[in-house]
Short mmCIF file of C-alpha atoms in Angstrom, two decimals:
data_model
loop_
_atom_site.label_atom_id
_atom_site.label_comp_id
_atom_site.label_asym_id
_atom_site.label_seq_id
_atom_site.Cartn_x
_atom_site.Cartn_y
_atom_site.Cartn_z
CA UNK R 251 154.20 53.47 66.80
CA UNK R 252 153.60 49.44 68.76
CA UNK R 253 154.18 45.95 69.04
CA UNK R 254 151.94 42.89 69.68
CA UNK R 255 151.59 44.26 68.89
CA UNK R 256 154.27 46.73 69.43
CA UNK R 257 154.64 49.93 68.67
CA UNK R 258 154.23 52.50 64.25
CA UNK R 259 153.20 53.85 61.07
CA UNK R 260 150.24 52.27 59.85
CA UNK R 261 147.26 53.27 61.37
CA UNK R 262 147.53 52.93 64.94
CA UNK R 263 150.02 51.70 67.12
CA UNK R 264 149.62 48.56 68.77
CA UNK R 265 151.52 45.96 68.61
CA UNK R 266 153.69 48.70 67.98
CA UNK R 267 154.38 50.15 64.85
CA UNK R 268 155.23 53.58 64.06
CA UNK R 269 157.50 55.72 65.96
CA UNK R 270 155.54 57.73 68.35
CA UNK R 271 157.06 59.88 66.54
CA UNK R 272 156.90 57.36 64.05
CA UNK R 273 153.75 57.50 62.23
CA UNK R 274 153.69 59.45 59.10
CA UNK R 275 150.51 60.94 60.16
CA UNK R 276 149.38 61.09 63.64
CA UNK R 277 149.50 57.70 65.01
CA UNK R 278 150.57 55.38 62.34
CA UNK R 279 149.22 57.01 59.60
CA UNK R 280 145.97 58.53 59.54
CA UNK R 281 144.29 58.51 62.82
CA UNK R 282 143.37 61.77 64.32
CA UNK R 283 145.47 60.85 67.21
CA UNK R 284 148.89 59.87 66.38
CA UNK R 285 151.19 58.24 68.76
CA UNK R 286 154.04 59.94 70.45
CA UNK R 287 157.39 58.71 69.57
CA UNK R 288 158.21 55.28 70.88
CA UNK R 289 161.42 54.24 72.46
CA UNK R 290 163.61 51.19 72.17
CA UNK R 291 161.43 48.91 74.25
CA UNK R 292 159.79 45.97 72.61
CA UNK R 293 156.14 46.77 72.27
CA UNK R 294 153.32 45.60 70.24
CA UNK R 295 154.38 47.84 67.51
CA UNK R 296 156.96 50.26 68.75
CA UNK R 297 159.73 47.79 68.81
CA UNK R 298 160.45 48.86 65.33
CA UNK R 299 161.85 51.98 66.68
CA UNK R 300 164.39 50.45 68.91
CA UNK R 301 168.00 51.36 69.00
CA UNK R 302 169.99 51.06 65.79
CA UNK R 303 171.09 47.55 65.04
CA UNK R 304 174.31 46.22 63.52
CA UNK R 305 176.09 48.06 60.78
CA UNK R 306 174.24 48.58 57.54
CA UNK R 307 174.11 45.69 55.13
CA UNK R 308 175.50 47.71 52.26
CA UNK R 309 178.42 50.07 51.77
CA UNK R 310 177.80 53.48 53.42
CA UNK R 311 178.89 55.08 50.17
CA UNK R 312 176.28 53.16 48.22
CA UNK R 313 172.64 54.15 48.87
CA UNK R 314 170.24 51.24 49.31
CA UNK R 315 168.75 50.22 45.96
CA UNK R 316 166.78 47.42 44.35
CA UNK R 317 169.87 45.60 43.03
CA UNK R 318 171.57 45.64 46.42
CA UNK R 319 168.33 44.54 48.03
CA UNK R 320 168.03 41.53 45.74
CA UNK R 321 171.61 40.51 46.54
CA UNK R 322 170.86 40.85 50.26
CA UNK R 323 167.74 38.69 49.92
CA UNK R 324 169.71 35.95 48.19
CA UNK R 325 172.32 36.05 50.95
CA UNK R 326 169.63 35.93 53.65
CA UNK R 327 167.85 32.91 52.18
CA UNK R 328 170.27 30.32 53.70
CA UNK R 329 169.89 31.97 57.13
CA UNK R 330 166.11 31.72 56.86
CA UNK R 331 166.36 28.10 55.70
CA UNK R 332 168.59 27.30 58.68
CA UNK R 333 165.91 28.82 60.91
CA UNK R 334 163.41 26.28 59.57
CA UNK R 335 161.75 28.16 56.72
CA UNK R 336 161.02 25.81 53.83
CA UNK R 337 162.23 26.34 50.28
CA UNK R 338 158.62 26.60 49.09
CA UNK R 339 157.83 29.34 51.62
CA UNK R 340 160.99 31.24 50.75
CA UNK R 341 160.17 31.12 47.07
CA UNK R 342 156.62 32.37 47.67
CA UNK R 343 157.73 35.17 49.99
CA UNK R 344 161.30 36.41 49.85
CA UNK R 345 161.59 35.17 46.30
CA UNK R 346 159.00 37.81 45.37
CA UNK R 347 160.02 40.47 47.89
CA UNK R 348 160.35 44.03 46.63
CA UNK R 349 162.57 46.86 47.84
CA UNK R 350 160.42 49.68 49.26
CA UNK R 351 162.26 53.05 49.31
CA UNK R 352 159.23 54.66 50.97
CA UNK R 353 159.74 52.47 54.03
CA UNK R 354 163.23 53.91 54.49
CA UNK R 355 161.93 57.44 54.02
CA UNK R 356 159.30 56.90 56.71
CA UNK R 357 161.77 55.19 59.01
CA UNK R 358 164.19 58.11 58.84
CA UNK R 359 161.57 60.84 59.13
CA UNK R 360 161.99 62.84 62.33
CA UNK R 361 159.50 65.64 62.95
CA UNK R 362 161.14 68.86 64.07
CA UNK R 363 158.37 69.66 66.52
CA UNK R 364 156.95 67.31 69.10
CA UNK R 365 153.30 67.55 70.01
CA UNK R 366 152.48 68.48 73.59
CA UNK R 367 150.18 65.99 75.35
CA UNK R 368 147.07 68.15 75.06
CA UNK R 369 147.39 68.39 71.27
CA UNK R 370 147.82 64.63 71.03
CA UNK R 371 144.87 63.98 73.31
CA UNK R 372 142.65 66.50 71.51
CA UNK R 373 142.95 64.34 68.39
CA UNK R 374 142.77 61.01 70.16
CA UNK R 375 139.70 61.89 72.19
CA UNK R 376 137.59 63.61 69.57
CA UNK R 377 133.82 63.47 70.01
CA UNK R 378 133.62 61.50 66.78
CA UNK R 379 136.00 58.82 68.02
CA UNK R 380 134.24 58.52 71.36
CA UNK R 381 130.88 58.20 69.61
CA UNK R 382 132.15 55.59 67.18
CA UNK R 383 133.81 53.72 70.02
CA UNK R 384 130.46 53.43 71.76
CA UNK R 385 128.87 52.21 68.54
CA UNK R 386 131.60 49.63 67.96
CA UNK R 387 131.32 48.40 71.52
CA UNK R 388 127.59 47.95 71.12
CA UNK R 389 127.65 46.28 67.69
CA UNK R 390 130.50 43.92 68.63
CA UNK R 391 129.30 43.21 72.16
CA UNK R 392 129.31 39.43 71.78
CA UNK R 393 132.99 39.19 70.76
CA UNK R 394 134.09 41.89 73.20
CA UNK R 395 132.24 40.40 76.16
CA UNK R 396 133.65 36.95 75.39
CA UNK R 397 137.18 38.37 75.33
CA UNK R 398 136.57 40.31 78.55
CA UNK R 399 135.31 37.18 80.29
CA UNK R 400 138.26 35.11 79.11
CA UNK R 401 141.10 37.60 79.62
CA UNK R 402 139.77 40.08 82.17
CA UNK R 403 140.31 43.12 79.95
CA UNK R 404 137.32 45.50 79.70
CA UNK R 405 135.65 45.80 76.31
CA UNK R 406 136.13 49.58 76.29
CA UNK R 407 139.92 49.24 76.62
CA UNK R 408 140.07 46.90 73.62
CA UNK R 409 137.80 49.20 71.62
CA UNK R 410 139.94 52.22 72.53
CA UNK R 411 143.09 50.47 71.30
CA UNK R 412 141.27 49.51 68.11
CA UNK R 413 140.36 53.14 67.53
CA UNK R 414 143.84 54.41 68.32
CA UNK R 415 145.65 51.82 66.27
CA UNK R 416 143.72 51.77 63.02
CA UNK R 417 140.76 54.10 63.35
CA UNK R 418 138.58 51.00 63.77
CA UNK R 419 140.09 49.25 60.77
CA UNK R 420 140.05 52.14 58.32
CA UNK R 421 143.80 52.49 58.26
CA UNK R 422 145.94 49.57 59.27
CA UNK R 423 148.38 50.04 56.43
CA UNK R 424 148.80 48.57 53.00
CA UNK R 425 152.51 47.71 53.04
CA UNK R 426 153.35 44.08 52.41
CA UNK R 427 154.86 43.06 55.73
CA UNK R 428 157.60 40.85 54.31
CA UNK R 429 158.66 43.54 51.82
CA UNK R 430 158.76 46.21 54.54
CA UNK R 431 160.73 44.13 57.03
CA UNK R 432 163.15 42.84 54.40
CA UNK R 433 163.78 46.43 53.30
CA UNK R 434 164.50 47.48 56.90
CA UNK R 435 166.75 44.46 57.48
CA UNK R 436 168.67 45.19 54.27
CA UNK R 437 169.16 48.87 55.11
CA UNK R 438 170.67 47.79 58.40
CA UNK R 439 169.96 50.60 60.85
CA UNK R 440 167.86 48.20 62.90
CA UNK R 441 168.98 45.04 61.19
CA UNK R 442 168.87 42.70 64.18
CA UNK R 443 165.32 43.68 65.09
CA UNK R 444 164.10 43.63 61.47
CA UNK R 445 165.62 40.19 60.76
CA UNK R 446 163.91 38.77 63.84
CA UNK R 447 160.53 40.15 62.78
CA UNK R 448 161.10 39.08 59.18
CA UNK R 449 161.72 35.50 60.28
CA UNK R 450 158.54 35.67 62.38
CA UNK R 451 156.58 36.87 59.34
CA UNK R 452 158.01 34.00 57.29
CA UNK R 453 156.93 31.53 59.98
CA UNK R 454 153.40 32.92 59.82
CA UNK R 455 153.39 32.43 56.04
CA UNK R 456 154.76 28.91 56.44
CA UNK R 457 151.90 27.83 58.68
CA UNK R 458 149.48 28.50 55.83
CA UNK R 459 147.28 30.34 58.30
CA UNK R 460 147.55 33.61 56.41
CA UNK R 461 148.48 33.96 52.75
CA UNK R 462 151.80 35.82 52.26
CA UNK R 463 150.10 38.52 50.16
CA UNK R 464 147.56 39.04 52.95
CA UNK R 465 150.26 39.92 55.49
CA UNK R 466 149.89 43.68 55.30
CA UNK R 467 150.24 46.57 57.68
CA UNK R 468 152.41 49.54 58.56
CA UNK R 469 155.76 50.41 57.05
CA UNK R 470 157.37 49.18 60.26
CA UNK R 471 155.85 45.71 60.10
CA UNK R 472 152.86 46.08 62.45
CA UNK R 473 149.78 44.33 61.11
CA UNK R 474 146.01 44.28 61.26
CA UNK R 475 143.34 46.20 63.13
CA UNK R 476 145.36 46.55 66.32
CA UNK R 477 148.83 46.52 64.79
CA UNK R 478 150.64 43.41 65.94
CA UNK R 479 154.23 42.81 64.97
CA UNK R 480 154.81 39.33 63.51
CA UNK R 481 156.57 38.08 66.66
CA UNK R 482 153.64 39.25 68.79
CA UNK R 483 151.20 37.63 66.39
CA UNK R 484 152.95 34.28 66.80
CA UNK R 485 152.86 34.52 70.59
CA UNK R 486 149.56 36.25 71.32
CA UNK R 487 147.16 36.10 68.35
CA UNK R 488 144.02 34.06 69.05
CA UNK R 489 141.57 32.14 66.87
CA UNK R 490 138.36 33.21 68.58
CA UNK R 491 135.89 32.46 65.79
CA UNK R 492 136.93 28.81 65.44
CA UNK R 493 137.95 28.84 61.77
CA UNK R 494 141.50 27.60 62.50
CA UNK R 495 142.98 30.94 61.45
CA UNK R 496 144.12 33.86 63.62
CA UNK R 497 142.90 36.56 61.28
CA UNK R 498 143.60 40.01 62.75
CA UNK R 499 142.73 41.60 59.39
CA UNK R 500 139.18 40.39 58.82
CA UNK R 501 137.83 38.69 61.95
CA UNK R 502 136.64 41.02 64.71
CA UNK R 503 136.46 38.15 67.25
CA UNK R 504 140.10 37.30 66.51
CA UNK R 505 141.14 40.95 66.69
CA UNK R 506 139.57 41.69 70.07
CA UNK R 507 140.58 38.37 71.64
CA UNK R 508 144.17 38.75 70.44
CA UNK R 509 144.38 42.29 71.78
CA UNK R 510 142.95 41.30 75.15
CA UNK R 511 145.27 38.29 75.30
CA UNK R 512 148.31 40.51 74.74
CA UNK R 513 147.26 42.87 77.52
CA UNK R 514 146.54 39.98 79.87
CA UNK R 515 150.06 38.65 79.30
CA UNK R 516 151.43 42.18 79.77
CA UNK R 517 150.18 42.34 83.34
CA UNK R 518 146.60 43.56 83.08
CA UNK R 519 144.94 43.10 86.50
CA UNK R 520 141.28 42.18 86.22
CA UNK R 521 138.97 44.48 88.13
CA UNK R 522 141.51 47.25 88.70
CA UNK R 523 141.09 50.70 87.14
CA UNK R 524 143.92 52.11 85.03
CA UNK R 525 144.19 55.03 87.43
CA UNK R 526 142.45 58.27 88.34
CA UNK R 527 142.91 62.02 87.98
CA UNK R 528 144.18 63.52 91.23
CA UNK R 529 144.82 66.76 93.09
CA UNK R 530 148.33 67.04 94.53
CA UNK R 531 149.24 68.71 97.81
CA UNK R 532 150.78 72.17 97.56
CA UNK R 533 154.18 70.92 98.69
CA UNK R 534 154.28 67.94 96.32
CA UNK R 535 157.78 67.08 95.09
CA UNK R 536 157.39 66.81 91.31
CA UNK R 537 160.67 64.95 91.08
CA UNK R 538 158.60 61.97 92.27
CA UNK R 539 156.16 62.25 89.36
CA UNK R 540 157.76 59.40 87.45
CA UNK R 541 156.77 55.82 86.67
CA UNK R 542 159.85 54.68 88.56
CA UNK R 543 158.44 56.05 91.84
CA UNK R 544 155.93 53.47 93.09
CA UNK R 545 153.96 52.97 96.26
CA UNK R 546 150.46 51.81 97.12
CA UNK R 547 147.71 54.34 96.60
CA UNK R 548 147.07 54.33 100.37
CA UNK R 549 150.58 55.76 100.88
CA UNK R 550 149.92 58.50 98.34
CA UNK R 551 146.66 59.28 100.13
CA UNK R 552 148.55 59.59 103.42
CA UNK R 553 150.70 62.26 101.75
CA UNK R 554 147.66 64.31 100.81
CA UNK R 555 147.01 63.11 97.26
CA UNK R 556 143.26 63.21 96.57
CA UNK R 557 141.04 62.09 93.72
CA UNK R 558 139.97 65.06 91.60
CA UNK R 559 136.31 64.57 92.49
CA UNK R 560 137.04 64.21 96.19
CA UNK R 561 136.33 60.48 96.36
CA UNK R 562 138.70 57.96 97.94
CA UNK R 563 141.65 56.88 95.80
CA UNK R 564 141.16 53.46 94.19
CA UNK R 565 143.16 50.62 95.69
CA UNK R 566 146.22 50.36 93.45
CA UNK R 567 149.44 48.52 94.33
CA UNK R 568 152.69 50.09 93.16
CA UNK R 569 150.98 53.25 91.94
CA UNK R 570 152.80 56.21 90.38
CA UNK R 571 151.99 59.88 89.97
CA UNK R 572 152.32 61.37 86.49
CA UNK R 573 152.15 65.04 85.53
CA UNK R 574 152.47 64.99 81.71
CA UNK R 575 152.63 68.80 81.43
CA UNK R 576 154.42 69.55 84.67
CA UNK R 577 153.13 71.49 87.65
CA UNK R 578 150.75 73.57 85.54
CA UNK R 579 148.82 70.66 84.05
CA UNK R 580 146.70 67.69 85.15
CA UNK R 581 148.05 64.92 87.36
CA UNK R 582 147.05 61.27 87.39
CA UNK R 583 147.65 58.33 89.70
CA UNK R 584 148.31 55.21 87.62
CA UNK R 585 148.67 51.53 88.47
CA UNK R 586 149.60 48.18 86.89
CA UNK R 587 147.00 48.41 84.12
CA UNK R 588 148.44 51.69 82.87
CA UNK R 589 151.81 49.96 82.67
CA UNK R 590 150.19 47.16 80.68
CA UNK R 591 149.03 49.79 78.17
CA UNK R 592 152.61 51.04 77.97
CA UNK R 593 153.61 47.55 76.87
CA UNK R 594 151.43 48.13 73.84
CA UNK R 595 153.07 51.44 73.03
CA UNK R 596 155.69 52.86 75.36
CA UNK R 597 154.35 56.40 75.36
CA UNK R 598 152.62 58.03 78.32
CA UNK R 599 150.50 60.12 75.93
CA UNK R 600 149.39 56.97 74.09
CA UNK R 601 148.55 55.03 77.24
CA UNK R 602 146.69 58.02 78.67
CA UNK R 603 144.76 58.42 75.43
CA UNK R 604 143.66 54.77 75.48
CA UNK R 605 142.68 54.97 79.14
CA UNK R 606 140.69 58.19 78.74
CA UNK R 607 139.07 57.09 75.49
CA UNK R 608 137.90 53.88 77.17
CA UNK R 609 136.67 55.89 80.13
CA UNK R 610 134.59 58.13 77.88
CA UNK R 611 133.30 55.23 75.80
CA UNK R 612 131.95 53.89 79.10
CA UNK R 613 130.21 57.19 79.75
CA UNK R 614 132.80 58.86 81.97
CA UNK R 615 134.65 62.12 81.51
CA UNK R 616 138.10 63.14 80.40
CA UNK R 617 140.64 65.03 82.50
CA UNK R 618 139.16 67.99 84.35
CA UNK R 619 142.23 70.08 85.19
CA UNK R 620 143.18 72.52 82.40
CA UNK R 621 146.28 72.08 80.25
CA UNK R 622 148.86 74.89 79.98
CA UNK R 623 147.96 75.54 76.36
CA UNK R 624 149.93 78.77 76.29
CA UNK R 625 153.20 76.82 76.47
CA UNK R 626 154.85 76.38 73.08
CA UNK R 627 156.51 72.98 72.62
CA UNK R 628 160.25 72.91 72.04
CA UNK R 629 161.51 71.79 68.66
CA UNK R 630 163.98 68.93 68.43
CA UNK R 631 166.78 71.39 67.73
CA UNK R 632 165.79 73.37 70.83
CA UNK R 633 165.69 70.20 72.93
CA UNK R 634 169.16 69.36 71.62
CA UNK R 635 170.37 72.82 72.59
CA UNK R 636 168.79 72.42 76.02
CA UNK R 637 170.50 69.06 76.55
CA UNK R 638 173.86 70.39 75.45
CA UNK R 639 173.49 73.39 77.75
CA UNK R 640 172.53 71.22 80.71
CA UNK R 641 175.46 68.89 80.13
CA UNK R 642 177.88 71.80 79.74
CA UNK R 643 176.85 73.03 83.18
CA UNK R 644 177.19 69.64 84.83
CA UNK R 645 173.44 69.10 85.13
CA UNK R 646 173.58 65.74 83.30
CA UNK R 647 170.79 65.45 80.74
CA UNK R 648 172.20 62.24 79.30
CA UNK R 649 172.98 61.83 75.61
CA UNK R 650 172.12 64.95 73.62
CA UNK R 651 169.74 63.48 71.04
CA UNK R 652 166.88 65.98 70.77
CA UNK R 653 164.46 63.66 72.60
CA UNK R 654 162.89 64.57 75.96
CA UNK R 655 163.42 61.38 77.93
CA UNK R 656 163.85 60.59 81.66
CA UNK R 657 167.51 61.69 81.74
CA UNK R 658 166.66 65.05 80.20
CA UNK R 659 163.75 65.56 82.60
CA UNK R 660 166.13 64.84 85.50
CA UNK R 661 168.58 67.44 84.16
CA UNK R 662 165.76 69.95 83.76
CA UNK R 663 164.72 69.34 87.37
CA UNK R 664 168.24 70.06 88.56
CA UNK R 665 168.20 73.31 86.60
CA UNK R 666 164.79 74.25 87.99
CA UNK R 667 165.95 73.56 91.53
CA UNK R 668 169.00 75.78 91.02
CA UNK R 669 166.69 78.57 89.83
CA UNK R 670 164.19 78.15 92.66
CA UNK R 671 161.43 76.90 90.34
CA UNK R 672 159.03 73.96 90.80
CA UNK R 673 161.15 70.97 89.79
CA UNK R 674 158.58 69.31 87.53
CA UNK R 675 161.05 68.41 84.76
CA UNK R 676 158.89 70.07 82.11
CA UNK R 677 161.05 71.85 79.54
CA UNK R 678 159.83 75.18 78.17
CA UNK R 679 161.15 77.90 75.92
CA UNK R 680 161.42 80.24 78.91
CA UNK R 681 163.56 77.69 80.75
CA UNK R 682 165.82 77.33 77.71
CA UNK R 683 166.25 81.10 77.53
CA UNK R 684 167.16 81.24 81.21
CA UNK R 685 169.70 78.47 80.69
CA UNK R 686 171.22 80.39 77.79
CA UNK R 687 171.60 83.41 80.06
CA UNK R 688 173.54 81.56 82.73
#
């Protein structure tokens, strides 16, 4: 997932599209690095994966079909007209809309196994992607430097998002946006969100800026090289090449300026790094390794947190410590710019991939601490069993849904503390087996 952009299945993720777990292939569709599953937050492209909306628009006993879709479209037309969409636009768009069963199949797909962060990052940070990122940064220097000067977002960050979202334009999806969003709105699981994005897509078509048949992208409605949702396009897309069109499909200047503009409005702080890899003190309380725990980097330094290379920590206000693989894996100190990346796609693995890809495009290194590659990731059914077991023992893992979120990590920490283990909140098969034996 995505979505300015926010955050899913097309090629990348930006403006959010596929479900971090939502891309059919890794990342929206075909990138080597797929995005982790997004949550219900409104991102560039991941918004599409938000919580279920109002009840379905058809009888539960009647599967969605083309005839029902056409009836839904006819019923939706007056609502769109009341929202200011002209009869001519409706005829040229919804009047020709098609029901896309594949969109529903992709929307409902839930992988049984989640990818651990190191597997995700292995794909995202391949040597080939780093090398191409450097080439793209060099060959598009004029547009990238102009965007950096205007919005304060480094060229390498924009290039990294471009690579993550659509493999530098090779795979930004070929679904007609209006068809995809109308199908999702008709099916009803996320009707409120889909109707909002559908109306935004219709407004884009009505401006005449982009032809309706040129509005294409992921199955979840994210569009163009860096996967903007229609609502994000309307608010953040930029005409940087001066042709009176914000073309995020064919104009590199528009693509990079729009992406930088979104990040700038998401809180990107000019001149600040995204964060830094760190070494944690031996007595570090891993329960504090959450984005919700924030203090200036100077306070973390006073507690014994050190940059991996021994240098002074960068000056970061409201910084957080993250340990994506628990006590056995790398740790990073992240600041406001990392949170801006999360606005693009609300996945720590995604934001870390963008940050590290940009860092390597600029000639730096990746993470130096080793990952615990011997740990086998839990399947969704195992996560569900873990959550149910935690809840049954009063350890409160939140709703048992098979997804490892903050509530589940908190429950895992409580279990770890009761067993005398480092309370890093990282769920493993061994921990599940110990829970089953209690």
